[in-house]
Short mmCIF file of N, CA and C in Angstrom, two decimals:
data_model
loop_
_atom_site.label_atom_id
_atom_site.label_comp_id
_atom_site.label_asym_id
_atom_site.label_seq_id
_atom_site.Cartn_x
_atom_site.Cartn_y
_atom_site.Cartn_z
N LYS A 1 92.84 70.50 167.39
CA LYS A 1 93.41 70.32 166.82
C LYS A 1 95.09 70.65 166.45
N THR A 2 94.59 71.66 165.78
CA THR A 2 95.30 72.79 164.38
C THR A 2 96.02 74.31 165.68
N GLU A 3 96.53 74.95 164.94
CA GLU A 3 97.05 76.02 165.74
C GLU A 3 95.83 76.63 164.33
N GLU A 4 95.26 76.68 164.23
CA GLU A 4 94.20 77.21 162.60
C GLU A 4 92.85 77.38 164.44
N GLN A 5 92.47 75.92 164.35
CA GLN A 5 91.62 75.49 164.76
C GLN A 5 91.51 76.87 165.98
N ILE A 6 92.79 76.81 167.10
CA ILE A 6 93.11 76.85 168.03
C ILE A 6 92.78 78.81 167.92
N ALA A 7 93.34 79.00 167.04
CA ALA A 7 93.34 80.93 166.91
C ALA A 7 92.42 81.02 166.40
N GLU A 8 91.07 79.74 165.98
CA GLU A 8 89.57 80.20 165.57
C GLU A 8 88.63 80.27 166.96
N TYR A 9 89.02 79.29 167.56
CA TYR A 9 88.18 78.96 168.90
C TYR A 9 88.45 80.49 169.90
N LYS A 10 89.77 80.80 170.21
CA LYS A 10 89.48 82.27 170.59
C LYS A 10 89.37 83.40 169.65
N ALA A 11 89.14 83.56 168.93
CA ALA A 11 88.36 84.85 167.45
C ALA A 11 86.68 84.55 168.21
N ILE A 12 86.17 82.84 168.69
CA ILE A 12 84.88 83.17 169.06
C ILE A 12 84.62 83.13 170.24
N ILE A 13 85.62 82.99 171.08
CA ILE A 13 85.41 83.63 172.33
C ILE A 13 85.76 84.75 172.57
N ARG A 14 86.20 85.88 172.26
CA ARG A 14 86.69 87.34 171.92
C ARG A 14 85.22 87.58 171.39
N LYS A 15 84.59 87.10 170.85
CA LYS A 15 83.54 87.54 170.19
C LYS A 15 82.36 87.55 170.72
N ILE A 16 81.90 85.87 171.66
CA ILE A 16 81.38 86.46 173.04
C ILE A 16 81.30 87.60 174.16
N ILE A 17 82.77 87.88 174.27
CA ILE A 17 83.03 88.25 174.91
C ILE A 17 82.48 89.91 174.84
N GLU A 18 82.77 90.48 173.24
CA GLU A 18 82.30 91.46 173.22
C GLU A 18 81.40 92.06 172.31
N THR A 19 80.09 91.08 171.82
CA THR A 19 78.92 91.13 171.69
C THR A 19 78.28 90.43 173.10
N GLY A 20 78.05 89.52 174.01
CA GLY A 20 77.43 89.15 175.26
C GLY A 20 76.81 88.44 174.38
N SER A 21 76.59 87.35 173.82
CA SER A 21 76.08 87.17 173.02
C SER A 21 76.84 85.37 172.08
N ILE A 22 75.72 84.40 172.57
CA ILE A 22 76.02 83.44 172.33
C ILE A 22 75.53 82.67 170.62
N GLU A 23 74.28 83.25 170.75
CA GLU A 23 74.01 83.41 169.30
C GLU A 23 74.30 83.52 168.35
N SER A 24 75.38 85.21 168.69
CA SER A 24 75.81 85.03 167.42
C SER A 24 77.29 84.56 166.86
N VAL A 25 77.56 83.48 167.38
CA VAL A 25 78.68 82.30 167.31
C VAL A 25 78.83 81.09 166.59
N PHE A 26 77.33 80.74 167.09
CA PHE A 26 77.15 79.62 166.51
C PHE A 26 77.69 78.64 164.97
N ASP A 27 76.97 80.07 164.19
CA ASP A 27 77.49 79.38 162.93
C ASP A 27 79.22 78.99 162.49
N ASP A 28 79.96 80.08 163.52
CA ASP A 28 81.76 80.14 163.31
C ASP A 28 81.47 79.22 164.01
N ILE A 29 80.65 78.06 165.27
CA ILE A 29 81.50 77.11 165.89
C ILE A 29 81.34 76.07 165.16
N ALA A 30 80.31 75.83 164.14
CA ALA A 30 80.36 74.16 163.46
C ALA A 30 81.82 74.84 162.40
N LYS A 31 81.74 75.91 162.26
CA LYS A 31 82.99 75.57 161.26
C LYS A 31 84.56 75.69 161.46
N ILE A 32 84.38 75.66 162.92
CA ILE A 32 85.81 74.80 163.73
C ILE A 32 86.20 73.99 162.84
N TYR A 33 85.84 72.90 162.58
CA TYR A 33 86.02 71.52 162.32
C TYR A 33 85.73 71.65 160.45
N VAL A 34 86.13 72.58 159.59
CA VAL A 34 84.95 71.68 158.34
C VAL A 34 86.75 72.24 157.92
N PRO A 35 86.96 71.59 156.56
CA PRO A 35 88.49 71.89 156.07
C PRO A 35 88.61 72.84 155.59
N LYS A 36 90.35 73.44 155.84
CA LYS A 36 89.30 74.04 154.82
C LYS A 36 90.67 74.42 153.65
N ARG A 37 90.60 75.20 152.90
CA ARG A 37 90.58 75.41 150.56
C ARG A 37 91.89 75.31 151.17
N LYS A 38 92.73 75.49 150.72
CA LYS A 38 93.85 75.93 149.40
C LYS A 38 93.71 76.91 148.30
N LYS A 39 94.19 78.29 148.42
CA LYS A 39 94.33 78.49 147.15
C LYS A 39 95.60 78.61 145.86
N ILE A 40 94.32 77.51 145.00
CA ILE A 40 95.75 77.09 144.31
C ILE A 40 95.60 78.30 143.00
N ILE A 41 96.87 79.35 142.90
CA ILE A 41 96.65 79.99 141.54
C ILE A 41 98.18 79.30 140.41
N LEU A 42 97.50 79.17 139.07
CA LEU A 42 98.82 78.42 138.12
C LEU A 42 99.41 79.91 137.17
N ASP A 43 100.40 79.53 136.51
CA ASP A 43 100.85 80.23 136.16
C ASP A 43 100.51 80.42 134.98
N LYS A 44 100.05 81.24 134.24
CA LYS A 44 99.48 80.87 132.71
C LYS A 44 101.14 80.86 131.73
N ASN A 45 102.15 81.83 132.28
CA ASN A 45 103.14 81.94 131.36
C ASN A 45 103.92 80.59 131.28
N GLU A 46 104.31 79.93 132.65
CA GLU A 46 105.15 78.68 132.87
C GLU A 46 103.94 77.59 132.58
N ILE A 47 102.62 77.34 132.15
CA ILE A 47 101.71 76.48 131.41
C ILE A 47 102.08 76.54 129.99
N ARG A 48 102.29 77.58 129.81
CA ARG A 48 102.62 78.09 128.15
C ARG A 48 103.24 77.49 127.86
N ASP A 49 104.68 77.77 128.54
CA ASP A 49 106.46 77.35 128.39
C ASP A 49 107.01 75.90 128.32
N ILE A 50 105.67 75.46 129.35
CA ILE A 50 105.96 73.84 129.03
C ILE A 50 105.06 73.05 128.17
N ALA A 51 104.08 73.64 127.47
CA ALA A 51 102.89 73.05 126.67
C ALA A 51 104.38 73.84 124.91
N LYS A 52 105.07 74.49 125.08
CA LYS A 52 105.79 74.42 123.97
C LYS A 52 106.41 73.49 124.18
N LYS A 53 107.04 72.97 125.17
CA LYS A 53 108.89 71.86 125.20
C LYS A 53 107.88 70.91 125.02
N HIS A 54 106.94 70.03 125.37
CA HIS A 54 106.87 68.95 125.17
C HIS A 54 105.61 68.93 123.76
N ASP A 55 105.73 69.60 122.73
CA ASP A 55 105.43 69.44 121.00
C ASP A 55 105.14 68.87 121.07
N SER A 56 107.27 68.68 120.38
CA SER A 56 106.70 67.52 120.24
C SER A 56 106.99 65.90 120.04
N THR A 57 106.97 66.07 121.49
CA THR A 57 105.99 64.80 122.06
C THR A 57 105.22 64.15 121.35
N VAL A 58 103.77 65.66 121.67
CA VAL A 58 102.55 65.01 121.78
C VAL A 58 102.48 65.12 120.26
N GLU A 59 103.14 65.86 119.08
CA GLU A 59 102.70 65.04 118.23
C GLU A 59 103.51 63.93 117.04
N LEU A 60 104.57 63.23 118.44
CA LEU A 60 105.10 61.87 118.00
C LEU A 60 104.18 61.18 118.58
N LEU A 61 103.60 61.20 119.77
CA LEU A 61 102.41 60.83 120.18
C LEU A 61 101.58 60.41 119.30
N ASN A 62 100.89 61.75 119.09
CA ASN A 62 99.55 61.51 117.78
C ASN A 62 99.49 60.63 117.16
N GLU A 63 100.98 60.46 116.33
CA GLU A 63 101.35 60.32 115.35
C GLU A 63 101.33 58.50 115.63
N TYR A 64 101.75 58.47 116.14
CA TYR A 64 101.80 56.55 116.54
C TYR A 64 100.65 56.32 117.32
N LEU A 65 99.67 57.10 117.61
CA LEU A 65 98.40 55.98 118.01
C LEU A 65 97.79 56.56 116.29
N ASP A 66 97.77 57.29 115.78
CA ASP A 66 96.62 57.05 114.82
C ASP A 66 97.16 55.72 113.72
N ASP A 67 98.67 56.10 113.29
CA ASP A 67 99.42 54.92 112.73
C ASP A 67 99.48 53.31 113.19
N THR A 68 99.04 53.43 115.01
CA THR A 68 98.94 52.02 115.48
C THR A 68 97.45 51.33 114.90
N GLU A 69 96.65 52.21 115.12
CA GLU A 69 95.29 51.65 114.95
C GLU A 69 94.89 51.36 113.72
N GLU A 70 96.31 51.42 112.74
CA GLU A 70 95.96 50.57 111.60
C GLU A 70 96.87 49.54 111.41
N GLY A 71 97.64 48.84 112.30
CA GLY A 71 98.23 47.79 112.55
C GLY A 71 99.54 47.76 111.15
N ILE A 72 99.81 48.60 111.53
CA ILE A 72 101.17 49.05 110.77
C ILE A 72 102.01 48.94 111.01
N LYS A 73 103.61 48.75 110.63
CA LYS A 73 105.16 48.85 111.14
C LYS A 73 105.52 50.01 111.57
N LEU A 74 105.43 50.68 112.67
CA LEU A 74 106.70 51.88 112.70
C LEU A 74 107.29 53.12 113.17
N ASN A 75 108.72 53.22 112.54
CA ASN A 75 109.88 53.65 113.57
C ASN A 75 109.92 55.14 113.14
N VAL A 76 110.00 55.76 114.27
CA VAL A 76 109.75 56.98 114.15
C VAL A 76 110.91 57.60 114.63
N ARG A 77 111.62 58.34 114.26
CA ARG A 77 112.79 58.79 114.71
C ARG A 77 113.02 60.02 114.63
N ASN A 78 112.42 61.20 116.47
CA ASN A 78 112.80 62.29 116.13
C ASN A 78 113.56 63.23 117.54
N THR A 79 113.78 63.91 117.99
CA THR A 79 114.82 64.97 119.01
C THR A 79 113.39 65.51 119.55
N ASP A 80 113.55 65.25 120.42
CA ASP A 80 112.59 66.15 121.58
C ASP A 80 113.35 67.87 121.70
N SER A 81 112.81 68.85 123.18
CA SER A 81 113.56 69.81 122.85
C SER A 81 115.32 69.96 123.41
N VAL A 82 115.09 69.09 124.26
CA VAL A 82 116.56 68.85 125.02
C VAL A 82 117.82 68.09 123.58
N GLY A 83 117.34 67.41 122.67
CA GLY A 83 118.24 67.24 121.37
C GLY A 83 118.27 65.41 121.51
N ALA A 84 117.89 65.00 122.41
CA ALA A 84 117.53 63.24 123.02
C ALA A 84 117.16 63.04 121.66
N GLU A 85 117.28 61.78 121.11
CA GLU A 85 116.40 60.43 120.02
C GLU A 85 114.99 59.94 120.77
N ILE A 86 114.29 59.54 120.09
CA ILE A 86 113.16 59.17 120.37
C ILE A 86 113.06 58.38 120.12
N GLU A 87 112.88 56.86 120.16
CA GLU A 87 112.11 56.39 119.08
C GLU A 87 110.90 55.12 119.23
N VAL A 88 110.65 55.25 118.36
CA VAL A 88 109.05 54.85 118.99
C VAL A 88 108.97 53.58 117.80
N VAL A 89 108.20 52.15 118.36
CA VAL A 89 108.49 51.35 117.19
C VAL A 89 107.38 50.21 117.86
N THR A 90 106.22 50.27 116.35
CA THR A 90 105.34 49.19 117.18
C THR A 90 104.93 47.50 116.14
N THR A 91 104.67 46.92 115.98
CA THR A 91 104.13 45.70 115.72
C THR A 91 103.13 46.16 114.84
N ALA A 92 102.91 45.01 113.85
CA ALA A 92 101.26 44.43 113.26
C ALA A 92 101.15 43.70 114.00
N ARG A 93 99.54 44.21 114.73
CA ARG A 93 98.43 43.06 115.25
C ARG A 93 98.10 42.33 114.50
N GLN A 94 98.56 41.09 115.55
CA GLN A 94 98.13 39.44 114.67
C GLN A 94 96.96 39.16 114.18
N GLU A 95 97.14 38.92 113.45
CA GLU A 95 95.78 38.09 112.86
C GLU A 95 95.15 37.12 114.16
N SER A 96 93.61 37.42 114.64
CA SER A 96 93.05 36.65 115.47
C SER A 96 91.99 35.95 115.32
N PRO A 97 92.14 34.44 115.55
CA PRO A 97 91.44 33.42 114.99
C PRO A 97 90.00 33.45 116.26
N PHE A 98 89.63 34.36 117.05
CA PHE A 98 88.41 34.39 118.10
C PHE A 98 87.34 35.09 117.42
N ASN A 99 86.58 35.41 118.08
CA ASN A 99 85.37 36.51 117.71
C ASN A 99 86.03 37.60 118.43
N GLU A 100 85.64 38.53 117.52
CA GLU A 100 86.17 40.22 117.23
C GLU A 100 85.42 40.52 118.75
N ASP A 101 84.78 40.56 119.75
CA ASP A 101 84.18 40.68 120.84
C ASP A 101 85.43 40.76 121.56
N LEU A 102 86.14 39.39 121.71
CA LEU A 102 87.58 39.32 122.62
C LEU A 102 88.01 40.34 122.53
N ASN A 103 88.86 40.73 121.19
CA ASN A 103 90.49 42.07 121.60
C ASN A 103 90.86 41.86 122.48
N PHE A 104 91.67 40.24 122.32
CA PHE A 104 93.07 40.18 122.93
C PHE A 104 94.16 40.75 121.91
N ASN A 105 95.08 41.06 122.80
CA ASN A 105 95.99 41.92 122.23
C ASN A 105 97.86 40.46 122.08
N ASN A 106 98.49 40.97 121.41
CA ASN A 106 99.72 39.56 120.98
C ASN A 106 99.90 38.60 121.68
N VAL A 107 100.39 39.50 123.15
CA VAL A 107 100.70 38.72 123.96
C VAL A 107 99.77 37.19 124.36
N GLN A 108 98.85 37.56 124.92
CA GLN A 108 97.25 37.37 125.02
C GLN A 108 97.20 36.02 123.75
N LEU A 109 96.82 36.56 122.77
CA LEU A 109 96.85 35.92 121.30
C LEU A 109 98.17 34.27 121.96
N GLU A 110 99.95 34.79 121.26
CA GLU A 110 100.68 34.32 121.33
C GLU A 110 100.72 32.89 122.92
N ILE A 111 100.20 33.50 123.69
CA ILE A 111 99.70 32.24 124.87
C ILE A 111 99.14 31.10 124.62
N LEU A 112 97.52 31.55 124.03
CA LEU A 112 96.25 31.02 123.43
C LEU A 112 96.97 29.74 122.83
N ARG A 113 97.81 30.53 121.23
CA ARG A 113 98.46 29.68 120.40
C ARG A 113 99.46 28.28 121.22
N LYS A 114 99.93 28.89 121.82
CA LYS A 114 101.46 28.53 122.75
C LYS A 114 100.45 26.45 123.03
N MET A 115 99.31 27.30 123.74
CA MET A 115 98.64 26.00 124.99
C MET A 115 98.10 25.19 124.09
N LYS A 116 97.43 25.82 122.57
CA LYS A 116 97.03 25.14 121.63
C LYS A 116 97.87 24.24 120.86
N ASP A 117 99.21 24.61 120.74
CA ASP A 117 99.99 23.60 119.71
C ASP A 117 100.62 22.58 120.97
N ALA A 118 99.82 22.83 122.15
CA ALA A 118 100.70 22.20 123.68
C ALA A 118 99.01 21.39 124.29
N SER A 119 98.92 21.25 123.85
CA SER A 119 97.55 19.99 123.45
C SER A 119 96.54 20.55 124.58
N PHE A 120 96.96 22.12 124.56
CA PHE A 120 95.78 22.47 125.99
C PHE A 120 95.94 22.71 126.45
N ILE A 121 97.25 22.23 127.01
CA ILE A 121 98.11 22.28 128.83
C ILE A 121 99.49 22.71 128.57
N LEU A 122 99.71 23.37 129.48
CA LEU A 122 101.26 24.16 129.24
C LEU A 122 101.68 24.93 130.79
N ALA A 123 102.51 23.59 130.98
CA ALA A 123 103.11 24.28 132.12
C ALA A 123 103.49 25.54 132.74
N GLN A 124 102.62 25.62 133.98
CA GLN A 124 103.03 27.47 134.41
C GLN A 124 104.55 27.72 134.55
N SER A 125 105.84 26.74 135.21
CA SER A 125 106.65 27.40 134.39
C SER A 125 107.12 27.54 133.13
N LYS A 126 106.52 27.79 132.23
CA LYS A 126 106.64 28.56 130.40
C LYS A 126 105.78 29.42 130.86
N VAL A 127 104.30 28.89 131.16
CA VAL A 127 103.68 31.02 131.18
C VAL A 127 104.03 31.75 131.65
N ASP A 128 104.94 31.30 133.04
CA ASP A 128 105.36 32.59 133.87
C ASP A 128 106.85 33.04 133.08
N LYS A 129 107.58 31.97 132.17
CA LYS A 129 108.39 32.44 131.78
C LYS A 129 108.06 33.72 130.29
N PHE A 130 107.71 33.02 129.77
CA PHE A 130 106.74 33.65 128.36
C PHE A 130 106.17 35.06 128.84
N ALA A 131 105.69 35.14 130.21
CA ALA A 131 104.98 37.09 130.70
C ALA A 131 105.64 37.31 130.48
N LEU A 132 106.64 36.96 131.79
CA LEU A 132 108.23 37.67 132.68
C LEU A 132 109.21 38.64 130.74
N LYS A 133 108.85 37.74 130.04
CA LYS A 133 109.91 38.41 129.28
C LYS A 133 108.90 39.01 128.34
N ASN A 134 107.66 38.96 128.35
CA ASN A 134 106.72 40.08 127.84
C ASN A 134 106.30 41.03 128.82
N GLY A 135 106.84 40.80 129.97
CA GLY A 135 106.48 42.44 130.87
C GLY A 135 105.37 42.00 131.46
N ILE A 136 105.08 41.26 131.62
CA ILE A 136 103.88 40.76 132.88
C ILE A 136 104.22 39.87 133.88
N PHE A 137 103.13 39.55 135.29
CA PHE A 137 103.34 38.67 135.33
C PHE A 137 102.60 36.92 135.30
N LYS A 138 102.53 35.90 135.23
CA LYS A 138 101.73 35.20 134.73
C LYS A 138 99.95 34.83 135.15
N ASN A 139 99.73 35.40 136.35
CA ASN A 139 98.89 35.48 137.24
C ASN A 139 98.15 36.68 136.16
N GLN A 140 98.67 38.10 135.93
CA GLN A 140 98.02 39.19 135.30
C GLN A 140 97.48 38.22 133.94
N LEU A 141 98.81 37.74 133.39
CA LEU A 141 98.43 37.03 132.28
C LEU A 141 96.74 36.32 132.06
N ILE A 142 96.76 35.03 132.77
CA ILE A 142 95.77 34.56 132.69
C ILE A 142 94.62 35.32 132.99
N ASP A 143 94.58 35.88 134.31
CA ASP A 143 93.71 36.49 134.28
C ASP A 143 92.85 37.76 133.34
N SER A 144 93.89 37.98 132.36
CA SER A 144 92.90 38.98 131.95
C SER A 144 92.36 38.27 130.76
N ILE A 145 93.33 37.53 130.24
CA ILE A 145 91.86 36.29 128.89
C ILE A 145 91.07 35.76 130.24
N ASN A 146 90.52 35.70 131.10
CA ASN A 146 89.93 34.93 130.96
C ASN A 146 88.61 35.45 131.35
N GLU A 147 89.04 36.97 132.31
CA GLU A 147 87.95 38.36 132.45
C GLU A 147 87.94 38.41 130.87
N ALA A 148 88.22 38.75 129.90
CA ALA A 148 88.07 38.92 128.42
C ALA A 148 86.90 37.85 127.30
N CYS A 149 86.92 36.42 128.13
CA CYS A 149 86.21 35.62 128.15
C CYS A 149 84.75 34.89 129.06
N TYR A 150 84.77 35.86 130.03
CA TYR A 150 83.91 36.16 130.93
C TYR A 150 82.37 36.00 130.90
N ASP A 151 82.37 36.66 129.31
CA ASP A 151 80.85 37.03 129.17
C ASP A 151 80.00 35.96 128.14
N LEU A 152 81.28 35.50 127.35
CA LEU A 152 80.94 34.86 126.09
C LEU A 152 80.71 32.88 126.69
N LEU A 153 81.87 33.29 127.81
CA LEU A 153 81.52 31.76 128.09
C LEU A 153 80.34 31.45 129.99
N GLU A 154 79.98 32.94 130.29
CA GLU A 154 78.89 33.00 130.77
C GLU A 154 79.45 32.27 132.12
N GLY A 155 80.30 33.53 132.54
CA GLY A 155 81.57 33.15 134.03
C GLY A 155 82.43 32.06 133.96
N GLU A 156 82.44 31.36 132.70
CA GLU A 156 83.23 30.20 133.37
C GLU A 156 84.76 30.48 132.88
N PRO A 157 86.04 30.28 133.46
CA PRO A 157 87.48 30.89 133.10
C PRO A 157 87.77 29.50 131.89
N LEU A 158 88.66 30.64 131.18
CA LEU A 158 89.09 30.07 129.47
C LEU A 158 89.79 28.97 130.40
N ILE A 159 90.71 28.97 131.05
CA ILE A 159 92.33 28.95 131.41
C ILE A 159 92.52 28.36 133.05
N GLU A 160 92.61 27.26 133.35
CA GLU A 160 92.64 27.15 134.98
C GLU A 160 93.34 26.76 134.87
N GLU A 161 93.66 26.02 136.38
CA GLU A 161 94.77 26.19 136.64
C GLU A 161 94.63 24.62 137.51
N GLU A 162 95.72 23.03 137.39
CA GLU A 162 95.11 22.12 137.61
C GLU A 162 97.00 21.45 138.04
N GLU A 163 97.20 21.87 139.76
CA GLU A 163 98.82 21.23 139.98
C GLU A 163 99.77 22.26 139.28
N GLU A 164 100.19 21.81 138.32
CA GLU A 164 101.59 23.07 137.94
C GLU A 164 101.53 23.05 136.66
N ASN A 165 99.98 22.52 135.98
CA ASN A 165 99.66 23.17 134.87
C ASN A 165 98.67 24.10 134.01
N TYR A 166 98.42 24.46 133.43
CA TYR A 166 97.64 25.56 133.45
C TYR A 166 96.62 24.57 132.24
N ILE A 167 95.63 24.40 132.37
CA ILE A 167 94.55 23.66 131.07
C ILE A 167 93.37 25.16 130.75
N ILE A 168 92.86 24.32 129.73
CA ILE A 168 92.14 24.82 128.85
C ILE A 168 91.08 24.03 128.09
N GLU A 169 89.81 24.27 128.53
CA GLU A 169 88.65 22.70 128.92
C GLU A 169 88.41 23.12 126.49
N ARG A 170 88.53 22.06 125.98
CA ARG A 170 88.76 22.35 123.88
C ARG A 170 87.33 22.35 123.73
N SER A 171 86.39 22.63 124.50
CA SER A 171 85.23 23.23 124.23
C SER A 171 85.12 24.72 124.26
N TYR A 172 85.83 24.96 125.74
CA TYR A 172 85.74 25.93 126.11
C TYR A 172 85.59 26.79 124.84
N TYR A 173 87.10 26.69 124.10
CA TYR A 173 88.04 27.17 123.09
C TYR A 173 87.66 27.33 121.60
N GLN A 174 87.33 26.36 121.37
CA GLN A 174 86.78 26.36 120.56
C GLN A 174 84.72 27.11 120.19
N GLU A 175 84.54 27.05 121.20
CA GLU A 175 83.35 27.97 121.52
C GLU A 175 83.22 29.74 120.81
N LEU A 176 84.64 30.23 120.91
CA LEU A 176 85.67 30.65 121.68
C LEU A 176 86.36 31.12 119.56
N GLU A 177 86.38 30.39 119.20
CA GLU A 177 87.45 30.68 117.74
C GLU A 177 85.99 31.40 117.11
N ILE A 178 86.24 31.88 115.93
CA ILE A 178 85.43 32.04 114.43
C ILE A 178 85.02 31.19 113.88
N LYS A 179 83.77 30.61 113.58
CA LYS A 179 83.70 30.10 113.02
C LYS A 179 83.96 30.17 111.33
N ARG A 180 84.57 29.56 110.87
CA ARG A 180 85.01 29.61 109.23
C ARG A 180 83.94 28.28 107.95
#
């Protein structure tokens, strides 16, 4: 199939002619179709240079990750090695009225609040606009909420599609809320 395989085949034929023994080439025949691994050589100096170049970015991201776990608002302005300004902004995580195992993000919490305020029924078009405004698709949003609730609702979806609306069964919603 390849030039390399043809070259190996010709070498095997030469070896048979030279030795006069077919048994001596059985191993070589079996290896013709085995994919050959290419050797990768890493330049340690170049790796070190790139690591130095991105040190400030790594430090900035580490600060971001450390601080956001505490749920605070963070405004960081820094410059990278090129001199461009980097701004990282996070917002505090909303207080969730749901079981802590659910661990909903702010977008999920907001759509659930909107659905509760609208008597547990919301037009798909409104959900679509809300989702797109937050950088996701409505199906991703609904599916992610249903997946998070899967175990607690014993496989039942929290949000279901009915004609042009999304609906929540009130008893399922109450089952997920923290009892206070």
